[in-house]
Amino acid sequence: MPKPSFSTLLSHTGRRFEERITTVNLPVYRASTVLFPSLAAAAEAGHGASSGVGAPHIASYGTAGTPTTFALMDALCELEGAGAACRAALMPSGLAAISTALLAFLKPGDHLLMSDSVYGPARVFALGMLKRLGVETTFFRPDAEAGEVATLLRPNTRVLYLESPGSYTFEIQDVPALAVLARARGIVSMIDNAWASPVFARPFDWGVDISILPLTKYWSGHSDVLMGAVVVREEHWTTLWGAVRELGMCVGGDDAFLILRGLRTVEVRMRRHEQSALAVARALIVRPEVGRVLHPALPSHPNHALWQRDFTGSSGLFSFELDPALFATAAGAAGATAPESDAARGAPDAARTACAMAALCEGRRHFGIGYSWAGYESLIMPASIANLRSVAQWNGGPLVRIHCGLEDPADLIADLGEGLDALRAALLA
Ligand SMILES: *Cc1c(COP(=O)(O)O)cnc(C)c1O
């Protein structure tokens, strides 16, 4: 056999493992091209990639998956599906999971019912691309009873989209009742299960058809990888997988590996997030600058009973309201006397609010300012939701969202205490 030239060697050398060993964690497959031993095997794999329900995973090409991504898909079914017959598809972000699920199950002329406090970009997708594609969306009060939601159903309602607790305002929905309503009318129910993760909530036990998981959040837990998943009951798999393949949605092996690594510790992390957030929430309640604390595990939360019935725990994310009276008093003290001014009516004025928010959030030792959440580190963010509600406008004091990371809660409480002191000083300045 002639010796291959240097150029040829560059392509072929170093591609064989001499020995195989068993490691605790899976090797990472990075692949676009998958090689086949024969034309027949290539044809069979290509066909199998789109065959759907019941078929084993088939690696035909990188976009259809590799053993690394298949392992994560199976783990998602076992953990999120909790015994229900279901399948999971991976997406490059949580938002891609939301948009792909909606695109897969909606078509022009359909009607979508969406909770009013969904993740902001989900609302933007419904009112943007879905509207352009001829899908009409109606938003409903996040804690509406099923009977109230039933009055909004139309003959063409095709999807009921839920998120519990809601983004920023943390309303808990009666998901089991809403799932029954949807099923009775042949409507596909979907829920964004970012907040609780599979540790504290099992949407399939509640009867929903589709669980949408921003894996970027607690599943990853380390703020260094973006991924989402759509987990569906078996009967919806063909529809979902068809859309995934048409859209070319896929993830890389390295990112799948990071999610697999993150999930090993998700339960212990969640229990720590839970304990810290509860300690911080209780410390905030007694501060004079703080109005309501929007945390469903607190007995003061209006939907606490539903949370207690349906969830087995709470996570690190909640919001609190700054006492509106403090803003009114502060504005009054600063000498605002014009009878028609916001200050005279007791509504916080935008510039004062911004200044107070900066005093609270900037310069914190343990809370970063940043979008997203669910990493090991704490975050603080003013909630700007005025443009993200149609039927459940927030009319309390300014809202602040906190994510409690894995730091010592005593340090977090002390840091927020200093922030609230700074806020008060800014308002009285
Ligand atoms: C962050 C988030 C998402 C989106 O996840 P990404 O991976 O950041 O796109 C979806 N839903 C909720 C409730 C979220 O908080």
PDB file of N, CA and C in Angstrom, residues 335-391:
ATOM      1  N   GLY A 335     -40.677  68.892  48.827  1.00  0.00           N
ATOM      2  CA  GLY A 335     -41.348  70.154  48.549  1.00  0.00           C
ATOM      3  C   GLY A 335     -42.167  70.173  47.267  1.00  0.00           C
ATOM      4  N   ALA A 336     -42.610  69.017  46.799  1.00  0.00           N
ATOM      5  CA  ALA A 336     -43.446  68.990  45.605  1.00  0.00           C
ATOM      6  C   ALA A 336     -44.873  69.393  46.015  1.00  0.00           C
ATOM      7  N   THR A 337     -45.320  70.541  45.549  1.00  0.00           N
ATOM      8  CA  THR A 337     -46.614  71.035  46.020  1.00  0.00           C
ATOM      9  C   THR A 337     -47.635  71.213  44.900  1.00  0.00           C
ATOM     10  N   ALA A 338     -47.191  71.165  43.628  1.00  0.00           N
ATOM     11  CA  ALA A 338     -48.151  71.363  42.535  1.00  0.00           C
ATOM     12  C   ALA A 338     -49.257  70.316  42.647  1.00  0.00           C
ATOM     13  N   PRO A 339     -50.508  70.736  42.700  1.00  0.00           N
ATOM     14  CA  PRO A 339     -51.585  69.792  42.987  1.00  0.00           C
ATOM     15  C   PRO A 339     -51.723  68.661  41.968  1.00  0.00           C
ATOM     16  N   GLU A 340     -51.353  68.919  40.701  1.00  0.00           N
ATOM     17  CA  GLU A 340     -51.527  67.868  39.693  1.00  0.00           C
ATOM     18  C   GLU A 340     -50.291  66.986  39.549  1.00  0.00           C
ATOM     19  N   SER A 341     -49.230  67.240  40.283  1.00  0.00           N
ATOM     20  CA  SER A 341     -48.002  66.457  40.094  1.00  0.00           C
ATOM     21  C   SER A 341     -48.175  65.034  40.601  1.00  0.00           C
ATOM     22  N   ASP A 342     -47.355  64.142  40.055  1.00  0.00           N
ATOM     23  CA  ASP A 342     -47.375  62.740  40.489  1.00  0.00           C
ATOM     24  C   ASP A 342     -47.159  62.660  41.989  1.00  0.00           C
ATOM     25  N   ALA A 343     -46.217  63.498  42.477  1.00  0.00           N
ATOM     26  CA  ALA A 343     -45.853  63.426  43.887  1.00  0.00           C
ATOM     27  C   ALA A 343     -47.063  63.763  44.760  1.00  0.00           C
ATOM     28  N   ALA A 344     -47.809  64.791  44.351  1.00  0.00           N
ATOM     29  CA  ALA A 344     -48.954  65.188  45.157  1.00  0.00           C
ATOM     30  C   ALA A 344     -50.011  64.094  45.178  1.00  0.00           C
ATOM     31  N   ARG A 345     -50.106  63.327  44.117  1.00  0.00           N
ATOM     32  CA  ARG A 345     -51.076  62.221  44.091  1.00  0.00           C
ATOM     33  C   ARG A 345     -50.535  60.979  44.778  1.00  0.00           C
ATOM     34  N   GLY A 346     -49.308  61.030  45.182  1.00  0.00           N
ATOM     35  CA  GLY A 346     -48.737  59.888  45.892  1.00  0.00           C
ATOM     36  C   GLY A 346     -48.085  58.872  44.980  1.00  0.00           C
ATOM     37  N   ALA A 347     -48.075  59.111  43.653  1.00  0.00           N
ATOM     38  CA  ALA A 347     -47.426  58.161  42.734  1.00  0.00           C
ATOM     39  C   ALA A 347     -45.946  58.492  42.646  1.00  0.00           C
ATOM     40  N   PRO A 348     -45.082  57.464  42.671  1.00  0.00           N
ATOM     41  CA  PRO A 348     -43.656  57.758  42.608  1.00  0.00           C
ATOM     42  C   PRO A 348     -43.295  58.416  41.280  1.00  0.00           C
ATOM     43  N   ASP A 349     -42.435  59.396  41.342  1.00  0.00           N
ATOM     44  CA  ASP A 349     -42.033  60.081  40.118  1.00  0.00           C
ATOM     45  C   ASP A 349     -40.824  59.345  39.517  1.00  0.00           C
ATOM     46  N   ALA A 350     -40.768  59.301  38.176  1.00  0.00           N
ATOM     47  CA  ALA A 350     -39.824  58.397  37.496  1.00  0.00           C
ATOM     48  C   ALA A 350     -38.369  58.681  37.854  1.00  0.00           C
ATOM     49  N   ALA A 351     -38.008  59.959  37.899  1.00  0.00           N
ATOM     50  CA  ALA A 351     -36.603  60.301  38.159  1.00  0.00           C
ATOM     51  C   ALA A 351     -36.216  59.907  39.586  1.00  0.00           C
ATOM     52  N   ARG A 352     -37.103  60.169  40.541  1.00  0.00           N
ATOM     53  CA  ARG A 352     -36.810  59.808  41.941  1.00  0.00           C
ATOM     54  C   ARG A 352     -36.713  58.296  42.082  1.00  0.00           C
ATOM     55  N   THR A 353     -37.625  57.595  41.364  1.00  0.00           N
ATOM     56  CA  THR A 353     -37.615  56.134  41.445  1.00  0.00           C
ATOM     57  C   THR A 353     -36.295  55.586  40.905  1.00  0.00           C
ATOM     58  N   ALA A 354     -35.856  56.130  39.758  1.00  0.00           N
ATOM     59  CA  ALA A 354     -34.611  55.652  39.144  1.00  0.00           C
ATOM     60  C   ALA A 354     -33.435  55.887  40.087  1.00  0.00           C
ATOM     61  N   CYS A 355     -33.433  57.038  40.720  1.00  0.00           N
ATOM     62  CA  CYS A 355     -32.342  57.395  41.638  1.00  0.00           C
ATOM     63  C   CYS A 355     -32.349  56.453  42.852  1.00  0.00           C
ATOM     64  N   ALA A 356     -33.547  56.175  43.363  1.00  0.00           N
ATOM     65  CA  ALA A 356     -33.658  55.286  44.519  1.00  0.00           C
ATOM     66  C   ALA A 356     -33.252  53.861  44.143  1.00  0.00           C
ATOM     67  N   MET A 357     -33.660  53.419  42.948  1.00  0.00           N
ATOM     68  CA  MET A 357     -33.308  52.070  42.475  1.00  0.00           C
ATOM     69  C   MET A 357     -31.791  51.931  42.327  1.00  0.00           C
ATOM     70  N   ALA A 358     -31.164  52.980  41.812  1.00  0.00           N
ATOM     71  CA  ALA A 358     -29.697  52.936  41.652  1.00  0.00           C
ATOM     72  C   ALA A 358     -29.036  52.817  43.023  1.00  0.00           C
ATOM     73  N   ALA A 359     -29.566  53.570  43.992  1.00  0.00           N
ATOM     74  CA  ALA A 359     -28.988  53.519  45.341  1.00  0.00           C
ATOM     75  C   ALA A 359     -29.126  52.113  45.930  1.00  0.00           C
ATOM     76  N   LEU A 360     -30.253  51.470  45.647  1.00  0.00           N
ATOM     77  CA  LEU A 360     -30.490  50.129  46.179  1.00  0.00           C
ATOM     78  C   LEU A 360     -29.626  49.074  45.478  1.00  0.00           C
ATOM     79  N   CYS A 361     -29.569  49.142  44.143  1.00  0.00           N
ATOM     80  CA  CYS A 361     -28.995  48.025  43.379  1.00  0.00           C
ATOM     81  C   CYS A 361     -27.492  48.167  43.110  1.00  0.00           C
ATOM     82  N   GLU A 362     -27.035  49.397  42.911  1.00  0.00           N
ATOM     83  CA  GLU A 362     -25.618  49.565  42.546  1.00  0.00           C
ATOM     84  C   GLU A 362     -24.755  49.508  43.802  1.00  0.00           C
ATOM     85  N   GLY A 363     -23.565  48.991  43.635  1.00  0.00           N
ATOM     86  CA  GLY A 363     -22.641  48.956  44.769  1.00  0.00           C
ATOM     87  C   GLY A 363     -22.950  47.868  45.781  1.00  0.00           C
ATOM     88  N   ARG A 364     -23.781  46.921  45.431  1.00  0.00           N
ATOM     89  CA  ARG A 364     -24.017  45.786  46.338  1.00  0.00           C
ATOM     90  C   ARG A 364     -22.786  44.883  46.306  1.00  0.00           C
ATOM     91  N   ARG A 365     -22.437  44.353  47.452  1.00  0.00           N
ATOM     92  CA  ARG A 365     -21.244  43.507  47.509  1.00  0.00           C
ATOM     93  C   ARG A 365     -21.513  42.099  46.972  1.00  0.00           C
ATOM     94  N   HIS A 366     -22.747  41.611  47.169  1.00  0.00           N
ATOM     95  CA  HIS A 366     -23.035  40.216  46.821  1.00  0.00           C
ATOM     96  C   HIS A 366     -24.109  40.034  45.753  1.00  0.00           C
ATOM     97  N   PHE A 367     -24.734  41.123  45.314  1.00  0.00           N
ATOM     98  CA  PHE A 367     -25.760  41.013  44.280  1.00  0.00           C
ATOM     99  C   PHE A 367     -25.278  41.693  43.013  1.00  0.00           C
ATOM    100  N   GLY A 368     -25.146  40.943  41.942  1.00  0.00           N
ATOM    101  CA  GLY A 368     -24.804  41.528  40.652  1.00  0.00           C
ATOM    102  C   GLY A 368     -26.050  42.092  40.007  1.00  0.00           C
ATOM    103  N   ILE A 369     -25.845  43.007  39.059  1.00  0.00           N
ATOM    104  CA  ILE A 369     -26.954  43.508  38.255  1.00  0.00           C
ATOM    105  C   ILE A 369     -26.872  42.773  36.927  1.00  0.00           C
ATOM    106  N   GLY A 370     -27.883  42.012  36.604  1.00  0.00           N
ATOM    107  CA  GLY A 370     -27.805  41.260  35.348  1.00  0.00           C
ATOM    108  C   GLY A 370     -29.114  40.582  35.040  1.00  0.00           C
ATOM    109  N   TYR A 371     -29.375  40.385  33.753  1.00  0.00           N
ATOM    110  CA  TYR A 371     -30.562  39.626  33.349  1.00  0.00           C
ATOM    111  C   TYR A 371     -30.286  38.160  33.626  1.00  0.00           C
ATOM    112  N   SER A 372     -31.315  37.358  33.446  1.00  0.00           N
ATOM    113  CA  SER A 372     -31.248  35.942  33.758  1.00  0.00           C
ATOM    114  C   SER A 372     -31.132  35.752  35.274  1.00  0.00           C
ATOM    115  N   TRP A 373     -30.970  34.492  35.715  1.00  0.00           N
ATOM    116  CA  TRP A 373     -30.969  34.149  37.128  1.00  0.00           C
ATOM    117  C   TRP A 373     -30.728  32.654  37.227  1.00  0.00           C
ATOM    118  N   ALA A 374     -30.748  32.119  38.431  1.00  0.00           N
ATOM    119  CA  ALA A 374     -30.644  30.681  38.690  1.00  0.00           C
ATOM    120  C   ALA A 374     -29.228  30.147  38.672  1.00  0.00           C
ATOM    121  N   GLY A 375     -28.238  31.025  38.636  1.00  0.00           N
ATOM    122  CA  GLY A 375     -26.861  30.594  38.812  1.00  0.00           C
ATOM    123  C   GLY A 375     -26.534  30.520  40.289  1.00  0.00           C
ATOM    124  N   TYR A 376     -25.262  30.219  40.594  1.00  0.00           N
ATOM    125  CA  TYR A 376     -24.850  30.111  41.997  1.00  0.00           C
ATOM    126  C   TYR A 376     -24.687  31.470  42.653  1.00  0.00           C
ATOM    127  N   GLU A 377     -24.799  32.552  41.830  1.00  0.00           N
ATOM    128  CA  GLU A 377     -24.533  33.891  42.354  1.00  0.00           C
ATOM    129  C   GLU A 377     -25.827  34.703  42.431  1.00  0.00           C
ATOM    130  N   SER A 378     -25.865  35.614  43.401  1.00  0.00           N
ATOM    131  CA  SER A 378     -27.069  36.411  43.609  1.00  0.00           C
ATOM    132  C   SER A 378     -27.150  37.581  42.632  1.00  0.00           C
ATOM    133  N   LEU A 379     -28.381  37.932  42.287  1.00  0.00           N
ATOM    134  CA  LEU A 379     -28.636  39.027  41.345  1.00  0.00           C
ATOM    135  C   LEU A 379     -29.773  39.893  41.858  1.00  0.00           C
ATOM    136  N   ILE A 380     -29.735  41.170  41.475  1.00  0.00           N
ATOM    137  CA  ILE A 380     -30.821  42.090  41.808  1.00  0.00           C
ATOM    138  C   ILE A 380     -31.183  42.872  40.558  1.00  0.00           C
ATOM    139  N   MET A 381     -32.465  43.112  40.353  1.00  0.00           N
ATOM    140  CA  MET A 381     -32.898  43.808  39.141  1.00  0.00           C
ATOM    141  C   MET A 381     -34.245  44.485  39.362  1.00  0.00           C
ATOM    142  N   PRO A 382     -34.344  45.792  39.072  1.00  0.00           N
ATOM    143  CA  PRO A 382     -35.664  46.419  39.095  1.00  0.00           C
ATOM    144  C   PRO A 382     -36.544  45.754  38.039  1.00  0.00           C
ATOM    145  N   ALA A 383     -37.810  45.574  38.348  1.00  0.00           N
ATOM    146  CA  ALA A 383     -38.723  44.935  37.399  1.00  0.00           C
ATOM    147  C   ALA A 383     -39.401  46.014  36.568  1.00  0.00           C
ATOM    148  N   SER A 384     -39.099  46.039  35.274  1.00  0.00           N
ATOM    149  CA  SER A 384     -39.765  47.013  34.388  1.00  0.00           C
ATOM    150  C   SER A 384     -40.834  46.268  33.608  1.00  0.00           C
ATOM    151  N   ILE A 385     -42.027  46.228  34.173  1.00  0.00           N
ATOM    152  CA  ILE A 385     -43.052  45.378  33.546  1.00  0.00           C
ATOM    153  C   ILE A 385     -44.219  46.173  32.992  1.00  0.00           C
ATOM    154  N   ALA A 386     -44.113  47.508  33.001  1.00  0.00           N
ATOM    155  CA  ALA A 386     -45.249  48.333  32.545  1.00  0.00           C
ATOM    156  C   ALA A 386     -45.707  47.920  31.143  1.00  0.00           C
ATOM    157  N   ASN A 387     -44.767  47.581  30.264  1.00  0.00           N
ATOM    158  CA  ASN A 387     -45.147  47.219  28.889  1.00  0.00           C
ATOM    159  C   ASN A 387     -45.348  45.716  28.706  1.00  0.00           C
ATOM    160  N   LEU A 388     -45.308  44.979  29.803  1.00  0.00           N
ATOM    161  CA  LEU A 388     -45.390  43.517  29.694  1.00  0.00           C
ATOM    162  C   LEU A 388     -46.685  42.968  30.304  1.00  0.00           C
ATOM    163  N   ARG A 389     -47.688  43.798  30.437  1.00  0.00           N
ATOM    164  CA  ARG A 389     -48.968  43.331  30.974  1.00  0.00           C
ATOM    165  C   ARG A 389     -50.102  43.948  30.156  1.00  0.00           C
ATOM    166  N   SER A 390     -51.126  43.151  29.852  1.00  0.00           N
ATOM    167  CA  SER A 390     -52.310  43.680  29.170  1.00  0.00           C
ATOM    168  C   SER A 390     -53.501  43.761  30.106  1.00  0.00           C
ATOM    169  N   VAL A 391     -53.657  42.769  30.974  1.00  0.00           N
ATOM    170  CA  VAL A 391     -54.862  42.718  31.816  1.00  0.00           C
ATOM    171  C   VAL A 391     -54.538  42.762  33.305  1.00  0.00           C
TER     172      VAL A 391
END
